[in-house]
GROMACS .gro file of C-alpha atoms in nm:
model
  239
    1MET     CA    1  11.744   0.090 -15.105
    2THR     CA    2  11.438  -0.022 -15.297
    3LYS     CA    3  11.327   0.231 -15.555
    4PRO     CA    4  10.960   0.344 -15.554
    5ASN     CA    5  10.889   0.176 -15.888
    6SER     CA    6  11.045  -0.147 -15.764
    7LEU     CA    7  10.833  -0.131 -15.449
    8ARG     CA    8  10.514  -0.089 -15.649
    9GLN     CA    9  10.615  -0.378 -15.875
   10ALA     CA   10  10.687  -0.598 -15.574
   11PHE     CA   11  10.343  -0.530 -15.426
   12ALA     CA   12  10.154  -0.546 -15.756
   13PRO     CA   13  10.055  -0.916 -15.745
   14LEU     CA   14   9.937  -0.889 -15.383
   15LEU     CA   15   9.748  -0.566 -15.442
   16ALA     CA   16   9.576  -0.722 -15.741
   17ALA     CA   17   9.463  -1.008 -15.518
   18LEU     CA   18   9.339  -0.763 -15.255
   19VAL     CA   19   9.089  -0.597 -15.488
   20GLY     CA   20   8.807  -0.506 -15.257
   21ALA     CA   21   8.469  -0.497 -15.430
   22THR     CA   22   8.217  -0.759 -15.329
   23SER     CA   23   8.119  -0.951 -15.638
   24ALA     CA   24   7.767  -0.995 -15.769
   25GLY     CA   25   7.773  -1.351 -15.638
   26ALA     CA   26   7.769  -1.242 -15.275
   27GLN     CA   27   7.522  -1.428 -15.057
   28THR     CA   28   7.391  -1.407 -14.705
   29PRO     CA   29   7.649  -1.487 -14.432
   30SER     CA   30   7.475  -1.803 -14.319
   31GLY     CA   31   7.633  -1.971 -14.621
   32GLN     CA   32   7.985  -1.991 -14.480
   33ALA     CA   33   7.932  -2.227 -14.188
   34GLN     CA   34   7.579  -2.339 -14.256
   35VAL     CA   35   7.540  -2.415 -14.625
   36TYR     CA   36   7.373  -2.743 -14.537
   37ASP     CA   37   7.274  -2.663 -14.178
   38PRO     CA   38   6.922  -2.579 -14.063
   39GLU     CA   39   6.844  -2.207 -14.043
   40PRO     CA   40   6.756  -2.061 -13.702
   41PRO     CA   41   6.412  -1.904 -13.652
   42PRO     CA   42   6.357  -1.574 -13.837
   43ASP     CA   43   6.338  -1.379 -13.510
   44SER     CA   44   6.697  -1.478 -13.424
   45ALA     CA   45   7.031  -1.295 -13.447
   46TYR     CA   46   7.394  -1.404 -13.431
   47VAL     CA   47   7.621  -1.261 -13.162
   48ARG     CA   48   7.984  -1.315 -13.059
   49PHE     CA   49   8.188  -1.166 -12.776
   50VAL     CA   50   8.547  -1.037 -12.776
   51ASN     CA   51   8.769  -1.000 -12.468
   52THR     CA   52   8.984  -0.688 -12.514
   53MET     CA   53   9.103  -0.688 -12.152
   54GLY     CA   54   9.412  -0.821 -11.979
   55GLU     CA   55   9.240  -1.096 -11.780
   56GLU     CA   56   8.993  -1.377 -11.828
   57VAL     CA   57   8.629  -1.274 -11.864
   58SER     CA   58   8.330  -1.482 -11.753
   59LEU     CA   59   7.992  -1.418 -11.914
   60ARG     CA   60   7.644  -1.527 -11.810
   61PRO     CA   61   7.411  -1.430 -12.095
   62ALA     CA   62   7.042  -1.473 -12.019
   63PHE     CA   63   6.997  -1.619 -12.368
   64LEU     CA   64   7.303  -1.849 -12.394
   65PRO     CA   65   7.505  -2.092 -12.180
   66ALA     CA   66   7.784  -1.940 -11.970
   67LEU     CA   67   8.102  -1.841 -12.158
   68LYS     CA   68   8.466  -1.789 -12.064
   69LEU     CA   69   8.705  -1.579 -12.274
   70GLY     CA   70   9.080  -1.601 -12.212
   71THR     CA   71   9.372  -1.376 -12.303
   72ARG     CA   72   9.541  -1.581 -12.576
   73PRO     CA   73   9.440  -1.483 -12.930
   74ALA     CA   74   9.249  -1.806 -12.988
   75GLU     CA   75   9.061  -1.757 -12.658
   76ARG     CA   76   8.960  -1.393 -12.695
   77VAL     CA   77   8.685  -1.431 -12.956
   78THR     CA   78   8.384  -1.660 -12.928
   79VAL     CA   79   8.198  -1.815 -13.217
   80TYR     CA   80   7.881  -1.648 -13.343
   81ASN     CA   81   7.602  -1.797 -13.132
   82VAL     CA   82   7.231  -1.781 -13.206
   83ALA     CA   83   7.026  -1.547 -12.987
   84GLN     CA   84   6.656  -1.627 -13.019
   85ARG     CA   85   6.351  -1.402 -12.997
   86VAL     CA   86   6.526  -1.068 -13.042
   87THR     CA   87   6.228  -0.886 -13.196
   88GLY     CA   88   6.037  -0.600 -13.034
   89ASN     CA   89   6.350  -0.420 -12.910
   90ARG     CA   90   6.389  -0.692 -12.649
   91GLU     CA   91   6.665  -0.642 -12.391
   92MET     CA   92   6.926  -0.919 -12.404
   93VAL     CA   93   7.108  -0.912 -12.069
   94VAL     CA   94   7.465  -1.035 -12.010
   95GLU     CA   95   7.633  -1.045 -11.668
   96ALA     CA   96   8.011  -1.010 -11.696
   97SER     CA   97   8.299  -1.051 -11.449
   98ALA     CA   98   8.678  -1.031 -11.473
   99GLY     CA   99   8.879  -1.043 -11.153
  100ARG     CA  100   8.724  -0.772 -10.933
  101ARG     CA  101   8.547  -0.611 -11.226
  102THR     CA  102   8.179  -0.673 -11.291
  103GLY     CA  103   7.931  -0.538 -11.540
  104ARG     CA  104   7.574  -0.574 -11.658
  105ILE     CA  105   7.543  -0.544 -12.035
  106VAL     CA  106   7.215  -0.487 -12.215
  107LEU     CA  107   7.201  -0.564 -12.587
  108ARG     CA  108   6.929  -0.496 -12.842
  109LEU     CA  109   6.972  -0.705 -13.155
  110GLN     CA  110   6.798  -0.698 -13.490
  111PRO     CA  111   6.663  -1.021 -13.641
  112LYS     CA  112   6.898  -1.192 -13.889
  113SER     CA  113   7.187  -0.959 -13.798
  114PHE     CA  114   7.544  -1.059 -13.714
  115ASN     CA  115   7.685  -0.878 -13.410
  116THR     CA  116   8.025  -0.846 -13.243
  117VAL     CA  117   8.038  -0.725 -12.881
  118LEU     CA  118   8.369  -0.579 -12.759
  119LEU     CA  119   8.414  -0.627 -12.383
  120GLN     CA  120   8.620  -0.343 -12.236
  121PRO     CA  121   8.728  -0.222 -11.891
  122GLN     CA  122   8.549   0.078 -11.744
  123GLY     CA  123   8.724   0.344 -11.539
  124ASP     CA  124   8.510   0.283 -11.231
  125GLY     CA  125   8.619  -0.081 -11.207
  126GLY     CA  126   8.337  -0.212 -11.418
  127ILE     CA  127   8.302  -0.377 -11.757
  128THR     CA  128   8.139  -0.207 -12.053
  129ALA     CA  129   8.054  -0.328 -12.401
  130THR     CA  130   8.067  -0.182 -12.749
  131PRO     CA  131   7.830  -0.364 -12.988
  132ILE     CA  132   7.906  -0.363 -13.361
  133VAL     CA  133   7.667  -0.473 -13.635
  134ASP     CA  134   7.884  -0.667 -13.878
  135GLN     CA  135   7.896  -0.643 -14.255
  136ALA     CA  136   7.860  -1.015 -14.299
  137ASP     CA  137   7.854  -1.063 -14.676
  138PHE     CA  138   7.940  -1.412 -14.792
  139ASN     CA  139   8.105  -1.489 -15.125
  140ARG     CA  140   8.184  -1.845 -15.232
  141ALA     CA  141   8.462  -1.735 -15.469
  142ARG     CA  142   8.652  -1.498 -15.235
  143ALA     CA  143   8.753  -1.459 -14.873
  144ARG     CA  144   8.604  -1.183 -14.661
  145LEU     CA  145   8.850  -0.987 -14.448
  146SER     CA  146   8.739  -0.753 -14.167
  147PHE     CA  147   8.941  -0.522 -13.942
  148TYR     CA  148   8.821  -0.429 -13.592
  149ASN     CA  149   8.969  -0.140 -13.397
  150ALA     CA  150   8.915  -0.268 -13.042
  151ALA     CA  151   9.155  -0.018 -12.880
  152PRO     CA  152   8.944   0.265 -12.727
  153ASP     CA  153   9.237   0.510 -12.718
  154CYS     CA  154   9.330   0.455 -13.085
  155PRO     CA  155   9.152   0.717 -13.299
  156ASP     CA  156   9.315   0.638 -13.633
  157ALA     CA  157   9.387   0.267 -13.664
  158SER     CA  158   9.518   0.123 -13.989
  159VAL     CA  159   9.641  -0.202 -14.142
  160LEU     CA  160   9.925  -0.201 -14.394
  161LEU     CA  161  10.112  -0.463 -14.588
  162ALA     CA  162  10.435  -0.503 -14.388
  163PRO     CA  163  10.678  -0.347 -14.365
  164SER     CA  164  10.550  -0.018 -14.509
  165GLY     CA  165  10.325  -0.113 -14.794
  166PRO     CA  166   9.987   0.025 -14.899
  167ALA     CA  167   9.686   0.023 -14.668
  168VAL     CA  168   9.473  -0.290 -14.681
  169PHE     CA  169   9.168  -0.084 -14.571
  170PRO     CA  170   9.108   0.289 -14.620
  171PRO     CA  171   9.233   0.460 -14.301
  172PRO     CA  172   9.154   0.583 -14.047
  173VAL     CA  173   8.940   0.325 -13.864
  174ALA     CA  174   8.780   0.474 -13.553
  175PRO     CA  175   8.764   0.295 -13.216
  176GLY     CA  176   8.481   0.048 -13.180
  177THR     CA  177   8.422   0.022 -13.554
  178THR     CA  178   8.499  -0.223 -13.831
  179VAL     CA  179   8.569  -0.221 -14.204
  180SER     CA  180   8.560  -0.516 -14.439
  181ARG     CA  181   8.633  -0.620 -14.796
  182THR     CA  182   8.650  -0.934 -15.005
  183VAL     CA  183   8.987  -1.060 -15.129
  184GLN     CA  184   9.136  -1.340 -15.328
  185PRO     CA  185   9.296  -1.599 -15.096
  186VAL     CA  186   9.652  -1.472 -15.047
  187ALA     CA  187   9.938  -1.484 -14.795
  188ALA     CA  188  10.098  -1.170 -14.654
  189GLN     CA  189  10.246  -1.006 -14.346
  190LEU     CA  190  10.025  -0.735 -14.198
  191ARG     CA  191  10.114  -0.441 -13.974
  192ALA     CA  192   9.838  -0.284 -13.763
  193GLY     CA  193   9.879   0.026 -13.552
  194CYS     CA  194   9.777   0.380 -13.471
  195ALA     CA  195   9.922   0.718 -13.372
  196GLY     CA  196  10.273   0.615 -13.474
  197GLN     CA  197  10.265   0.292 -13.270
  198VAL     CA  198  10.245  -0.052 -13.424
  199ALA     CA  199  10.169  -0.401 -13.300
  200PRO     CA  200  10.402  -0.688 -13.395
  201ASP     CA  201  10.341  -0.802 -13.752
  202VAL     CA  202  10.087  -1.078 -13.798
  203PRO     CA  203  10.074  -1.334 -14.079
  204LEU     CA  204   9.775  -1.349 -14.309
  205GLU     CA  205   9.775  -1.705 -14.433
  206GLY     CA  206   9.554  -2.005 -14.489
  207LEU     CA  207   9.271  -1.803 -14.643
  208GLU     CA  208   9.011  -2.007 -14.827
  209ALA     CA  209   8.750  -1.901 -15.080
  210GLY     CA  210   8.422  -1.857 -14.895
  211GLY     CA  211   8.597  -1.808 -14.559
  212MET     CA  212   8.548  -1.509 -14.331
  213TYR     CA  213   8.840  -1.371 -14.130
  214SER     CA  214   8.890  -1.092 -13.878
  215ILE     CA  215   9.196  -0.882 -13.794
  216TRP     CA  216   9.189  -0.754 -13.436
  217LEU     CA  217   9.377  -0.457 -13.289
  218MET     CA  218   9.356  -0.406 -12.912
  219ARG     CA  219   9.552  -0.269 -12.619
  220PRO     CA  220   9.478  -0.491 -12.317
  221GLU     CA  221   9.473  -0.285 -11.995
  222GLY     CA  222   9.634   0.009 -12.176
  223ARG     CA  223   9.958  -0.175 -12.242
  224ALA     CA  224  10.128  -0.249 -12.576
  225LEU     CA  225   9.920  -0.285 -12.891
  226VAL     CA  226   9.830  -0.642 -12.985
  227ALA     CA  227   9.709  -0.764 -13.325
  228PHE     CA  228   9.603  -1.107 -13.446
  229VAL     CA  229   9.398  -1.273 -13.719
  230GLY     CA  230   9.127  -1.532 -13.669
  231ARG     CA  231   8.870  -1.716 -13.877
  232ASP     CA  232   8.507  -1.631 -13.807
  233THR     CA  233   8.299  -1.933 -13.712
  234THR     CA  234   7.928  -1.979 -13.650
  235ALA     CA  235   7.777  -2.225 -13.406
  236ARG     CA  236   7.551  -2.478 -13.572
  237TRP     CA  237   7.187  -2.419 -13.506
  238ARG     CA  238   7.011  -2.713 -13.342
  239ASN     CA  239   6.633  -2.723 -13.329
   0.00000   0.00000   0.00000
């Protein structure tokens, strides 16, 4: 059995790398994917969609081309797309369908904001959405790591260093919310869960300085918890 002191010593290098304060060199998030790209108009916002359900979702946003989100980890999260002319509390409408489910989603976005929209099943056979305004700090010297609790029935989500190490983010993380921090590029195994249940461990690897990454916890159609990690990407703005 590993002694407590030995466990702390084993985690010490990783914990040192996971120091969370954003440094004074933090910049606006457009720097990650668009350091040399043209900036969108000032009345624009960025928005991405996340499929938390157990079947493919089709979206018809009034302000973007049609989108399809699958059920594999790489298919569940779209890139951040530019939504134009969001000022004046304008309603941004999205028509959604998944199998027999349908939904009409109305978003109100703030200019220059980054937004994540969780698509979730509704009890009446519809589709609902939980919008989250992201903490999109960019730091050239560190990686930004965010954790999203996309499981509506999970009131106290957490992410630990596997198998039973310290918390990567201060728990608990409520449903439909996110927490983030900056970290040194490291490799680790992560364990996400809630209420005594855990998803299969996921690798945290391939982090790069200046990159932005998201850890997702969801329970598609109320089944087993699922967790995965993905890199955040932003669609290039074209005039």
